Amino acid sequence: MCGIVGILGSEPVAERLLDGLKRLEYRGYDSAGICTIHDDQFDRRRAPGKLKNLAQRLSENPLPGLAGIAHTRWATHGAPTEDNAHPHIVGEVVIVHNGIIENFKPLRDALIAEGREFYSQTDTEVVAHLIAREIESGAEPRAALAAVLPKLHGAFALGVMVRTHPDLLLGARLGAPLTVGYGEGENYLGSDALALAPLTQRIAYLEEGDWVAITRESVEVYDRENNLVERPIVNSGASGQLIDKGNHRHFMQKEIYEQPVVVAQTLRSYLRPLESRVALPDMDFDLSSVERVVIVACGTASYVGMIGKYWVEQLARVPVEVDVASEFRYRDPVLLPNTLGIVISQSGETADTLAALRHMRSAGVVTAGIINVPTSSMAREVDLLLPTHAGPEIGVASTKAFTCQLAVMAALATNLARAKGRLEGEADVVRQLQQVPEAMSQALSHDAEIEAMAPKIAVARDVLYLGRGPEYPLALEGALKLKEISYIHAEGYASGEMKHGPIALIDDQVPLIVIAPSGPLFDKTVSNMQEAQARGAQVVLISDAEGIAQAGENAIATIEMPTVHSLIAPLVYAVPVQLLAYHVAVAKGTDVDQPRNLAKSVTVE
Ligand code: AGP
């Protein structure tokens, strides 16, 4: 979602701010802007659309100044126009903001009643007015910010500068991440360490409710009670190089291709082949006491949770509940003793999942997190961090994070099964998991076939996906992937559900993607597939040699996967599902890495 960069520099900042924004592009945005202070005046450039529009404005009309703040905006209140783009200037104050001020309406109404004028539709402008009002009544900038923060409800990360104090950069966070970067004679503010990586590796992560006063020589962090506090400076390890696409046309394609390597990397930290054991990091609770599991996540990560439910229930015989995070805390969930709460998240910052994690913790539930960004809010708040090692995922459509999350979920299910005394053949589980990278490489070798069939799918208005067992959530994932990057309407169904309604959608214009590895459930899925074929469905069958030999005859296309154990099938079958969505989107000419309306890290509810 939105991105913030701020620099109090010893050299001009505009180009460096733009570079920082480029590094935040992956989060998704629809307008951008930069404001500097020069000769005691604000100077600002903003532009709707992609950063190249802002870069164009900067090249036509450069921005001088040694101090400035910059922002990529993902519209929440008001269209992505130049007027709504950040930074917003009100009086002596300039501000950038990530998140949502939930009580902006009454605040705005009260400010208008006082005679203050608004020029944008944003919730952010309310904050600018509130701080400006404090300053107009004589407060110095730190006090003005501290007075305003308690009035704001919602989630926010803020960057603030005051025209009369060009050597001061203020920031604040609540529910949205914000980092401080330490330089030599310069200091910085950024949404994440990646944005600041070319400037510094020395980073402090602000905690919930913190606010910060930055000068070129000093950084003072205050907690929500305005106590001066210390936040450790760590080495971010983030690369200063812009992550590039290598030989690939899109980040998504690169990330699909990285999977054999990153899944192997992830598995390496959990598998102990010499001991025929699947291990977890040390934990200070006893897995054998777990009597139920609650998994909470959003989008693709929630489908990992659904697959995890099959695995945990089958292997460990522990009941599992899976919830989308946006529903979880508002339905007042019943959280019984001896529950293990699991959150799954690539970014570790998804607002709903983070809120669900906090809800579980406040109810006394022990939590584990399958998380890709080790410095994220969730990673810092879970009782047990189970890292994925997918590396930065830039494409908005999650691919390698998904399969790495599955690998960790398999490790967790195995450990739970052992702790419950139900695990038989751990050596076999280790062997199966070790085969995943090779099987994924084999799956990738079908890329050209999938590319060749993509134009047939690209003309469809609706596409349905079918799967059974752990391949049912994969059908949901396939449909999500297709709709988010190709904008084709797609739905995933449990195969057996077809005739309870969705089969009414079937005609000869509707491609039906059937995900069906051979095995005990295969015949049942094939029956459901044939029922749809009898009504004209254009079937693409994704199966192994045996399955295709048995049921591929009337399909418009088949994609042959290697024959794999049912435990690892979802990881392997994810590859053709991702490639199909990718090639259909390319055939349609959409913006694959930054599809319309979507953000990578959804830090608002
Ligand atoms: C997947 O392709 C999505 N873009 C989206 O569903 C994503 O998985 C979801 O927003 C959760 O994000 P997280 O893993 O960062 O929490």
Coordinates of C-alpha atoms and ligand atoms in Angstrom, one line a residue:
M1 CA 0.0 0.0 0.0
C2 CA 1.2 3.5 0.5
G3 CA 4.9 4.2 1.0
I4 CA 6.8 6.8 3.0
V5 CA 10.4 8.1 2.6
G6 CA 11.8 11.0 4.4
I7 CA 15.4 12.4 4.3
L8 CA 17.1 15.0 6.5
G9 CA 20.2 15.2 4.3
S10 CA 23.5 16.9 3.8
E11 CA 23.0 16.8 0.1
P12 CA 20.0 17.4 -2.2
V13 CA 17.3 14.9 -1.5
A14 CA 14.7 14.9 -4.3
E15 CA 16.4 12.3 -6.5
R16 CA 17.1 10.1 -3.5
L17 CA 13.5 10.4 -2.3
L18 CA 12.4 9.3 -5.8
D19 CA 14.7 6.4 -5.7
G20 CA 13.2 5.4 -2.3
L21 CA 9.7 5.6 -3.8
K22 CA 10.8 3.3 -6.6
R23 CA 11.9 0.8 -4.0
L24 CA 8.4 0.9 -2.5
E25 CA 6.6 0.6 -5.9
Y26 CA 6.0 -3.1 -5.3
R27 CA 3.5 -2.3 -2.5
G28 CA 1.0 -0.9 -5.0
Y29 CA 0.0 2.8 -5.5
D30 CA -1.8 5.1 -7.8
S31 CA -0.2 8.5 -7.3
A32 CA 3.0 9.9 -5.8
G33 CA 4.6 13.1 -4.6
I34 CA 7.6 14.7 -3.0
C35 CA 7.9 17.9 -1.0
T36 CA 11.2 19.5 0.1
I37 CA 12.0 22.5 2.2
H38 CA 14.3 25.0 0.5
D39 CA 15.0 28.6 1.5
D40 CA 12.5 28.2 4.3
Q41 CA 9.7 27.4 1.8
F42 CA 7.9 24.2 0.8
D43 CA 8.3 23.1 -2.8
R44 CA 6.3 20.2 -4.0
R45 CA 5.7 18.0 -7.1
R46 CA 2.9 15.5 -7.3
A47 CA 1.5 13.3 -10.1
P48 CA -1.3 10.8 -10.5
G49 CA -0.4 7.4 -11.9
K50 CA 3.0 5.7 -12.1
L51 CA 6.3 7.2 -10.7
K52 CA 7.4 7.9 -14.2
N53 CA 4.9 10.8 -14.2
L54 CA 6.4 12.2 -11.1
A55 CA 9.9 11.7 -12.4
Q56 CA 8.8 13.6 -15.6
R57 CA 7.6 16.5 -13.5
L58 CA 10.8 16.5 -11.5
S59 CA 12.9 16.6 -14.6
E60 CA 10.9 19.5 -16.0
N61 CA 10.9 21.3 -12.7
P62 CA 13.6 20.0 -10.3
L63 CA 13.2 20.2 -6.6
P64 CA 16.1 21.7 -4.6
G65 CA 16.4 21.2 -0.9
L66 CA 18.3 19.2 1.7
A67 CA 15.2 18.0 3.6
G68 CA 12.0 16.4 2.3
I69 CA 9.3 13.7 2.5
A70 CA 7.9 11.6 -0.3
H71 CA 5.0 9.2 -0.7
T72 CA 3.3 6.7 -2.9
R73 CA -0.5 6.7 -2.3
W74 CA -2.9 3.9 -2.7
A75 CA -6.2 5.7 -2.7
T76 CA -8.6 5.1 0.2
H77 CA -10.4 8.4 0.6
G78 CA -10.9 10.2 -2.7
A79 CA -9.8 9.3 -6.2
P80 CA -6.1 9.1 -7.2
T81 CA -5.9 12.7 -8.4
E82 CA -3.1 15.2 -8.0
D83 CA -5.1 17.1 -5.4
N84 CA -5.5 14.0 -3.3
A85 CA -1.8 12.9 -3.7
H86 CA 0.5 13.3 -0.8
P87 CA 2.4 15.2 0.6
H88 CA -0.4 17.5 1.9
I89 CA 0.5 21.0 2.9
V90 CA -1.6 23.0 5.4
G91 CA -0.2 26.2 6.7
E92 CA 3.3 25.5 8.1
V93 CA 2.8 21.7 8.0
V94 CA 3.5 19.1 5.3
I95 CA 2.5 15.6 5.9
V96 CA 2.5 12.1 4.3
H97 CA 0.4 9.3 5.7
N98 CA -0.1 5.5 5.3
G99 CA -3.3 3.9 6.7
I100 CA -6.7 5.2 7.5
I101 CA -7.9 7.8 10.0
E102 CA -11.2 6.1 11.0
N103 CA -12.6 9.2 12.8
F104 CA -11.6 11.6 10.1
K105 CA -15.3 12.6 9.4
P106 CA -16.1 14.1 12.8
L107 CA -12.7 15.7 13.0
R108 CA -13.1 17.2 9.6
D109 CA -16.6 18.5 10.4
A110 CA -15.3 20.1 13.5
L111 CA -12.4 21.7 11.7
I112 CA -14.7 23.0 8.9
A113 CA -17.0 24.4 11.6
E114 CA -14.0 26.4 12.9
G115 CA -13.7 27.9 9.4
R116 CA -10.8 25.7 8.1
E117 CA -10.8 25.0 4.4
F118 CA -10.1 21.6 2.9
Y119 CA -8.8 21.2 -0.7
S120 CA -8.6 17.4 -0.9
Q121 CA -10.9 14.5 -0.1
T122 CA -8.3 12.7 2.0
D123 CA -8.5 11.7 5.6
T124 CA -4.8 12.7 5.8
E125 CA -5.6 16.4 5.4
V126 CA -7.4 16.3 8.7
V127 CA -4.2 15.4 10.4
A128 CA -2.3 18.2 8.7
H129 CA -5.0 20.7 9.9
L130 CA -4.8 19.4 13.4
I131 CA -1.0 19.8 13.6
A132 CA -1.1 23.1 11.8
R133 CA -3.7 24.3 14.3
E134 CA -1.5 23.4 17.3
I135 CA 1.4 25.2 15.7
E136 CA -0.7 28.3 15.0
S137 CA -1.6 28.4 18.6
G138 CA 2.1 28.5 19.6
A139 CA 3.1 24.8 20.1
E140 CA 6.5 23.8 18.9
P141 CA 6.4 20.9 16.3
R142 CA 7.1 18.0 18.7
A143 CA 4.4 19.1 21.2
A144 CA 2.0 19.7 18.3
L145 CA 2.4 16.1 17.0
A146 CA 2.2 14.7 20.5
A147 CA -1.0 16.6 21.2
V148 CA -2.7 15.4 17.9
L149 CA -1.8 11.7 18.0
P150 CA -4.2 10.7 20.8
K151 CA -7.1 12.3 18.8
L152 CA -6.5 9.9 15.8
H153 CA -8.3 6.6 15.6
G154 CA -7.4 4.0 13.0
A155 CA -4.1 2.9 11.6
F156 CA -1.4 5.2 10.5
A157 CA 2.3 5.8 9.8
L158 CA 3.0 9.5 9.4
G159 CA 5.9 11.6 8.2
V160 CA 5.7 15.3 9.1
M161 CA 7.8 18.4 8.5
V162 CA 7.2 22.0 9.6
R163 CA 8.3 24.9 7.3
T164 CA 9.8 26.9 10.1
H165 CA 11.9 23.9 11.4
P166 CA 13.7 22.7 8.3
D167 CA 16.1 20.6 10.4
L168 CA 13.4 18.4 12.0
L169 CA 11.6 15.4 10.6
L170 CA 8.8 13.9 12.6
G171 CA 7.2 10.4 12.3
A172 CA 4.6 8.4 14.1
R173 CA 3.2 4.9 13.8
L174 CA 0.1 3.0 15.0
G175 CA -0.9 -0.1 13.1
A176 CA 1.3 0.6 10.1
P177 CA 5.0 0.0 9.9
L178 CA 7.6 2.8 10.1
T179 CA 11.4 2.6 10.4
V180 CA 14.1 5.1 11.2
G181 CA 17.4 5.0 9.3
Y182 CA 20.7 6.2 10.8
G183 CA 23.2 7.8 8.4
E184 CA 26.4 9.9 8.6
G185 CA 25.3 13.5 9.2
E186 CA 21.9 12.5 7.7
N187 CA 18.9 10.5 9.1
Y188 CA 15.9 9.0 7.4
L189 CA 12.4 7.8 7.8
G190 CA 10.9 4.9 5.7
S191 CA 8.0 2.5 5.4
D192 CA 10.5 -0.3 5.4
A193 CA 14.2 -1.1 5.4
L194 CA 14.1 -1.8 1.7
A195 CA 13.2 1.8 0.9
L196 CA 16.2 3.0 2.9
A197 CA 18.6 0.4 1.8
P198 CA 20.8 2.5 -0.5
L199 CA 21.0 5.2 2.2
T200 CA 21.7 3.1 5.2
Q201 CA 21.5 -0.4 6.7
R202 CA 21.3 0.9 10.2
I203 CA 17.6 0.7 11.1
A204 CA 15.4 1.0 14.1
Y205 CA 11.9 -0.3 13.9
L206 CA 9.3 1.9 15.6
E207 CA 6.9 0.1 18.0
E208 CA 3.2 0.5 18.1
G209 CA 2.3 4.0 19.3
D210 CA 5.8 5.4 19.0
W211 CA 6.6 8.7 17.5
V212 CA 10.0 10.1 16.6
A213 CA 11.8 13.4 16.3
I214 CA 14.7 13.2 13.8
T215 CA 17.5 15.8 13.2
R216 CA 20.7 15.3 11.2
E217 CA 22.5 14.5 14.5
S218 CA 20.0 12.8 16.6
V219 CA 17.0 10.5 16.8
E220 CA 14.6 10.7 19.8
V221 CA 11.9 8.0 20.0
Y222 CA 8.9 8.5 22.3
D223 CA 6.3 5.9 23.3
R224 CA 2.5 6.7 23.3
E225 CA 2.8 8.1 26.9
N226 CA 5.5 10.4 25.5
N227 CA 8.3 8.8 27.5
L228 CA 11.7 8.9 25.8
V229 CA 12.5 5.3 24.8
E230 CA 15.3 3.3 23.2
R231 CA 14.6 1.2 20.1
P232 CA 17.5 -1.0 19.1
I233 CA 19.4 -0.1 15.9
V234 CA 19.8 -3.3 13.9
N235 CA 21.5 -4.1 10.6
S236 CA 18.7 -4.4 8.1
G237 CA 20.6 -6.7 5.7
A238 CA 18.5 -5.2 2.9
S239 CA 20.3 -5.0 -0.3
G240 CA 21.0 -1.5 -1.7
Q241 CA 20.6 -2.8 -5.2
L242 CA 17.2 -2.4 -6.8
I243 CA 15.8 -5.9 -6.9
D244 CA 15.7 -6.6 -10.6
K245 CA 13.8 -9.1 -12.8
G246 CA 16.9 -10.8 -14.1
N247 CA 16.1 -12.4 -17.4
H248 CA 12.4 -12.5 -16.8
R249 CA 9.8 -10.2 -18.2
H250 CA 8.0 -9.8 -14.9
F251 CA 8.8 -10.1 -11.2
M252 CA 5.9 -12.6 -11.0
Q253 CA 7.5 -14.9 -13.6
K254 CA 10.9 -14.6 -11.9
E255 CA 9.3 -15.5 -8.5
I256 CA 7.5 -18.5 -10.0
Y257 CA 10.8 -19.7 -11.3
E258 CA 12.6 -19.1 -8.1
Q259 CA 10.4 -21.6 -6.3
P260 CA 12.6 -24.7 -6.5
V261 CA 15.4 -22.7 -4.9
V262 CA 13.5 -20.8 -2.2
V263 CA 11.4 -23.8 -1.2
A264 CA 14.6 -25.8 -0.9
Q265 CA 16.1 -22.9 1.2
T266 CA 13.0 -22.9 3.4
L267 CA 12.9 -26.7 3.8
R268 CA 16.6 -26.7 4.7
S269 CA 15.9 -24.8 7.9
Y270 CA 13.3 -27.4 9.0
L271 CA 14.5 -30.7 7.7
R272 CA 17.2 -32.8 9.5
P273 CA 17.8 -35.5 6.9
L274 CA 20.6 -37.2 8.9
E275 CA 18.2 -37.7 11.8
S276 CA 15.2 -38.3 9.5
R277 CA 13.5 -35.5 11.4
V278 CA 11.4 -32.5 10.7
A279 CA 12.4 -29.8 13.2
L280 CA 11.0 -26.5 14.4
P281 CA 12.8 -23.6 16.1
D282 CA 12.9 -23.8 19.9
M283 CA 9.7 -22.9 21.6
D284 CA 8.7 -22.3 25.2
F285 CA 5.4 -24.1 25.0
D286 CA 4.6 -27.8 24.7
L287 CA 3.1 -28.8 21.4
S288 CA 1.7 -32.0 22.9
S289 CA -0.7 -29.9 25.0
V290 CA -2.3 -28.4 21.9
E291 CA -5.9 -29.6 21.6
R292 CA -7.0 -27.4 18.7
V293 CA -5.6 -25.1 16.1
V294 CA -7.0 -21.8 14.8
I295 CA -5.4 -20.5 11.6
V296 CA -6.0 -16.9 10.6
A297 CA -4.8 -15.2 7.4
C298 CA -5.9 -13.3 4.3
G299 CA -6.1 -14.1 0.6
T300 CA -3.5 -16.6 -0.7
A301 CA -2.1 -17.1 2.8
S302 CA -5.5 -18.2 4.0
Y303 CA -5.5 -21.0 1.4
V304 CA -2.3 -22.2 2.9
G305 CA -4.2 -22.4 6.1
M306 CA -7.0 -24.4 4.5
I307 CA -4.4 -26.9 3.1
G308 CA -2.8 -26.9 6.5
K309 CA -6.2 -28.0 8.0
Y310 CA -6.2 -31.1 5.8
W311 CA -2.6 -31.9 6.9
V312 CA -2.9 -31.2 10.6
E313 CA -6.2 -33.1 11.0
Q314 CA -4.9 -36.1 9.0
L315 CA -1.5 -36.3 10.5
A316 CA -2.0 -35.1 14.1
R317 CA -5.8 -35.6 14.5
V318 CA -6.0 -32.2 16.1
P319 CA -9.1 -30.2 15.0
V320 CA -8.4 -27.1 13.0
E321 CA -10.4 -24.0 12.3
V322 CA -9.4 -21.6 9.5
D323 CA -10.7 -18.1 9.3
V324 CA -10.1 -15.1 7.0
A325 CA -8.7 -12.5 9.3
S326 CA -11.1 -9.8 8.4
E327 CA -14.0 -11.9 9.8
F328 CA -12.1 -13.4 12.8
R329 CA -12.1 -10.9 15.5
Y330 CA -15.5 -9.3 14.7
R331 CA -17.3 -12.6 15.1
D332 CA -16.1 -12.8 18.7
P333 CA -14.5 -16.2 18.2
V334 CA -14.5 -18.9 20.9
L335 CA -10.9 -19.4 21.9
L336 CA -10.7 -22.4 24.3
P337 CA -7.7 -23.3 26.4
N338 CA -4.9 -25.3 24.8
T339 CA -5.5 -23.6 21.4
L340 CA -2.5 -22.9 19.2
G341 CA -3.2 -19.8 17.1
I342 CA -1.4 -19.6 13.8
V343 CA -1.1 -16.6 11.5
I344 CA 0.3 -16.8 8.0
S345 CA 1.5 -13.8 6.2
Q346 CA 4.1 -12.9 3.5
S347 CA 4.4 -9.3 4.6
G348 CA 3.8 -9.7 8.3
E349 CA 2.0 -6.4 8.2
T350 CA -1.5 -7.2 6.8
A351 CA -3.8 -5.2 9.1
D352 CA -6.5 -7.8 9.6
T353 CA -4.1 -10.6 10.3
L354 CA -2.1 -8.5 12.7
A355 CA -5.3 -7.5 14.5
A356 CA -6.3 -11.2 14.6
L357 CA -2.9 -12.0 16.1
R358 CA -3.3 -9.4 18.8
H359 CA -6.8 -10.6 19.5
M360 CA -5.6 -14.1 20.0
R361 CA -2.7 -13.0 22.2
S362 CA -4.9 -10.8 24.4
A363 CA -7.2 -13.9 24.9
G364 CA -4.2 -15.8 26.2
V365 CA -3.7 -18.0 23.1
V366 CA -0.2 -19.1 22.3
T367 CA 0.6 -18.0 18.7
A368 CA 2.9 -19.1 15.9
G369 CA 3.5 -17.2 12.7
I370 CA 4.5 -18.4 9.3
I371 CA 6.0 -15.2 8.0
N372 CA 8.3 -14.1 5.2
V373 CA 9.5 -10.7 6.5
P374 CA 11.4 -11.4 9.7
T375 CA 11.4 -7.8 10.8
S376 CA 7.7 -7.3 10.4
S377 CA 5.2 -6.5 13.1
M378 CA 3.8 -10.0 13.2
A379 CA 7.2 -11.6 13.3
R380 CA 8.0 -9.5 16.3
E381 CA 4.8 -10.2 18.1
V382 CA 4.2 -14.0 17.7
D383 CA 5.3 -16.4 20.4
L384 CA 6.9 -18.7 17.8
L385 CA 8.3 -17.4 14.6
L386 CA 8.3 -20.0 11.8
P387 CA 10.1 -18.1 9.0
T388 CA 9.7 -18.7 5.3
H389 CA 12.8 -18.0 3.3
A390 CA 11.2 -16.9 0.1
G391 CA 13.2 -13.6 -0.1
P392 CA 11.5 -10.3 -1.1
E393 CA 8.4 -11.0 -3.1
I394 CA 7.7 -8.0 -5.4
G395 CA 4.9 -9.2 -7.7
V396 CA 1.6 -8.3 -6.1
A397 CA 0.3 -11.8 -6.9
S398 CA 1.9 -14.1 -4.3
T399 CA 3.6 -17.1 -5.7
K400 CA 6.9 -18.2 -4.0
A401 CA 5.6 -17.0 -0.6
F402 CA 2.7 -19.4 -1.0
T403 CA 4.7 -22.5 -1.7
C404 CA 7.3 -21.6 1.0
Q405 CA 4.4 -21.1 3.5
L406 CA 3.1 -24.6 2.5
A407 CA 6.6 -26.1 3.2
V408 CA 6.6 -24.6 6.7
M409 CA 3.0 -25.7 7.3
A410 CA 4.0 -29.2 6.4
A411 CA 6.8 -29.0 8.9
L412 CA 4.5 -27.7 11.6
A413 CA 1.8 -30.4 10.9
T414 CA 4.5 -33.1 11.2
N415 CA 5.8 -31.7 14.5
L416 CA 2.3 -31.5 15.9
A417 CA 1.7 -35.1 14.8
R418 CA 4.9 -36.3 16.5
A419 CA 4.1 -34.4 19.7
K420 CA 0.6 -36.0 19.7
G421 CA 2.3 -39.5 19.3
R422 CA 0.6 -40.0 15.9
L423 CA 3.5 -39.7 13.5
E424 CA 4.4 -42.8 11.6
G425 CA 7.2 -42.8 9.1
E426 CA 8.8 -39.4 9.7
A427 CA 11.7 -40.5 7.5
D428 CA 9.2 -40.9 4.7
V429 CA 7.8 -37.4 5.3
V430 CA 11.4 -36.0 5.2
R431 CA 12.0 -37.9 1.9
Q432 CA 8.8 -36.6 0.3
L433 CA 9.5 -33.0 1.3
Q434 CA 13.1 -33.3 0.0
Q435 CA 11.6 -34.2 -3.4
V436 CA 9.6 -31.0 -3.7
P437 CA 12.3 -28.8 -5.4
E438 CA 13.0 -31.3 -8.1
A439 CA 9.3 -32.0 -8.7
M440 CA 8.7 -28.2 -8.9
S441 CA 11.5 -27.9 -11.5
Q442 CA 9.7 -30.7 -13.5
A443 CA 6.5 -28.8 -13.2
L444 CA 8.2 -25.6 -14.5
S445 CA 9.3 -27.5 -17.6
H446 CA 5.7 -27.4 -18.8
D447 CA 5.8 -23.6 -19.1
A448 CA 5.8 -23.4 -22.9
E449 CA 2.8 -25.7 -23.2
I450 CA 0.9 -23.6 -20.6
E451 CA 1.9 -20.4 -22.5
A452 CA 0.6 -22.0 -25.7
M453 CA -2.8 -22.7 -24.2
A454 CA -3.2 -19.3 -22.4
P455 CA -4.8 -17.5 -25.4
K456 CA -7.7 -19.9 -25.3
I457 CA -8.3 -19.0 -21.6
A458 CA -7.7 -15.3 -22.1
V459 CA -10.8 -14.9 -24.2
A460 CA -13.1 -16.4 -21.5
R461 CA -15.4 -14.3 -19.5
D462 CA -15.5 -16.8 -16.6
V463 CA -13.2 -19.6 -15.6
L464 CA -13.9 -22.2 -12.9
Y465 CA -11.4 -24.2 -11.0
L466 CA -12.1 -27.6 -9.4
G467 CA -10.2 -29.6 -6.8
R468 CA -10.8 -32.0 -3.9
G469 CA -9.1 -32.5 -0.6
P470 CA -6.0 -30.2 -0.4
E471 CA -6.4 -29.4 -4.1
Y472 CA -9.7 -27.7 -3.2
P473 CA -7.9 -24.7 -1.6
L474 CA -5.5 -24.8 -4.5
A475 CA -8.5 -24.4 -6.8
L476 CA -9.4 -21.3 -4.8
E477 CA -5.8 -20.1 -5.1
G478 CA -5.9 -20.7 -8.9
A479 CA -9.0 -18.6 -9.3
L480 CA -7.7 -15.8 -7.1
K481 CA -4.4 -15.7 -9.1
L482 CA -6.3 -15.5 -12.4
K483 CA -8.7 -12.8 -11.3
E484 CA -6.2 -10.6 -9.7
I485 CA -3.8 -10.4 -12.6
S486 CA -5.9 -11.1 -15.7
Y487 CA -9.2 -9.5 -14.4
I488 CA -11.1 -12.5 -15.7
H489 CA -13.9 -13.6 -13.4
A490 CA -12.8 -16.9 -11.8
E491 CA -14.1 -19.1 -9.0
G492 CA -12.7 -22.2 -7.3
Y493 CA -15.0 -25.0 -6.0
A494 CA -14.7 -28.2 -4.2
S495 CA -15.4 -30.7 -7.0
G496 CA -18.3 -32.3 -5.2
E497 CA -20.0 -28.9 -4.8
M498 CA -20.4 -28.4 -8.5
K499 CA -23.8 -29.9 -8.8
H500 CA -25.1 -28.0 -5.8
G501 CA -25.2 -24.8 -7.9
P502 CA -22.1 -23.8 -9.8
I503 CA -22.8 -26.3 -12.6
A504 CA -25.5 -23.9 -13.8
L505 CA -22.7 -21.6 -14.9
I506 CA -21.2 -24.2 -17.3
D507 CA -21.5 -23.9 -21.0
D508 CA -19.0 -24.3 -23.9
Q509 CA -17.6 -20.9 -23.3
V510 CA -16.5 -21.7 -19.7
P511 CA -13.0 -23.2 -19.2
L512 CA -12.9 -25.6 -16.3
I513 CA -9.4 -26.1 -14.8
V514 CA -9.4 -29.4 -12.9
I515 CA -6.6 -30.0 -10.4
A516 CA -6.5 -33.7 -9.8
P517 CA -3.5 -35.8 -8.9
S518 CA -4.2 -39.5 -9.2
G519 CA -5.0 -41.1 -5.9
P520 CA -8.0 -42.1 -3.8
L521 CA -10.0 -39.0 -4.6
F522 CA -9.2 -39.0 -8.3
D523 CA -12.2 -41.0 -9.6
K524 CA -14.6 -38.8 -7.7
T525 CA -13.1 -35.6 -9.1
V526 CA -13.2 -37.1 -12.6
S527 CA -16.9 -37.9 -12.2
N528 CA -17.6 -34.3 -11.3
M529 CA -15.4 -33.2 -14.2
Q530 CA -17.4 -35.4 -16.6
E531 CA -20.7 -34.1 -15.4
A532 CA -19.5 -30.6 -16.4
Q533 CA -18.0 -31.9 -19.7
A534 CA -21.4 -33.4 -20.5
R535 CA -22.7 -29.8 -20.4
G536 CA -20.1 -28.5 -22.7
A537 CA -17.3 -27.5 -20.2
Q538 CA -13.9 -26.9 -21.8
V539 CA -11.7 -28.9 -19.4
V540 CA -8.0 -28.3 -18.8
L541 CA -6.9 -31.3 -16.7
I542 CA -3.8 -30.9 -14.5
S543 CA -2.8 -34.4 -13.3
D544 CA 0.0 -36.9 -13.5
A545 CA 0.6 -39.5 -16.3
E546 CA -1.8 -42.0 -14.7
G547 CA -4.5 -39.5 -14.3
I548 CA -4.2 -38.1 -17.8
A549 CA -4.1 -41.5 -19.3
Q550 CA -7.3 -42.3 -17.4
A551 CA -9.3 -39.1 -17.9
G552 CA -7.5 -36.7 -20.2
E553 CA -9.2 -37.9 -23.5
N554 CA -11.9 -35.2 -23.8
A555 CA -10.0 -32.4 -22.3
I556 CA -9.1 -29.4 -24.5
A557 CA -5.7 -29.5 -22.9
T558 CA -3.8 -31.5 -20.3
I559 CA -0.8 -30.5 -18.1
E560 CA 1.2 -33.4 -16.9
M561 CA 2.8 -33.2 -13.5
P562 CA 5.3 -35.6 -12.1
T563 CA 3.9 -38.4 -10.0
V564 CA 4.2 -37.2 -6.4
H565 CA 3.1 -38.2 -2.9
S566 CA -0.2 -36.6 -1.9
L567 CA 1.5 -34.6 0.9
I568 CA 3.6 -32.6 -1.5
A569 CA 1.1 -32.4 -4.4
P570 CA -0.2 -28.9 -3.5
L571 CA 3.3 -27.5 -3.7
V572 CA 3.9 -29.0 -7.1
Y573 CA 0.5 -28.4 -8.6
A574 CA 0.7 -24.7 -7.5
V575 CA 3.3 -24.2 -10.3
P576 CA 1.0 -24.8 -13.3
V577 CA -1.8 -22.9 -11.6
Q578 CA 0.5 -19.9 -11.2
L579 CA 1.9 -20.2 -14.7
L580 CA -1.5 -20.4 -16.3
A581 CA -2.6 -17.2 -14.5
Y582 CA 0.6 -15.5 -15.5
H583 CA 0.4 -16.4 -19.2
V584 CA -3.2 -15.5 -19.5
A585 CA -2.5 -12.1 -18.0
V586 CA 0.4 -11.6 -20.4
A587 CA -1.8 -12.6 -23.3
K588 CA -4.4 -10.0 -22.1
G589 CA -1.7 -7.4 -21.7
T590 CA -2.4 -6.4 -18.1
D591 CA 0.0 -5.0 -15.6
V592 CA 1.1 -8.3 -14.2
D593 CA 3.3 -7.1 -11.3
Q594 CA 1.1 -4.2 -10.2
P595 CA -2.5 -5.1 -11.2
R596 CA -5.1 -2.5 -11.0
N597 CA -6.5 -1.6 -7.6
L598 CA -4.3 -4.0 -5.7
A599 CA -1.6 -3.4 -3.1
K600 CA 1.1 -5.8 -2.0
S601 CA 0.9 -5.2 1.7
V602 CA -2.6 -4.4 2.8
T603 CA -2.0 -2.3 5.9
V604 CA -5.6 -1.0 6.2
E605 CA -8.7 -3.0 7.2
Ligands
AGP1 C1 -2.2 -12.9 -3.3 O1 -1.8 -13.1 -4.6 C2 -2.6 -11.6 -2.8 N1 -2.1 -10.5 -3.5 C3 -3.2 -11.5 -1.4 O2 -4.3 -12.3 -1.4 C4 -2.3 -11.7 -0.2 O3 -2.0 -13.1 -0.2 C5 -3.0 -11.3 1.0 O4 -3.2 -9.9 0.9 C6 -2.2 -11.6 2.3 O5 -1.0 -10.9 2.3 P1 0.1 -11.3 3.4 O6 0.5 -12.7 3.1 O7 1.2 -10.3 3.2 O8 -0.5 -11.2 4.7

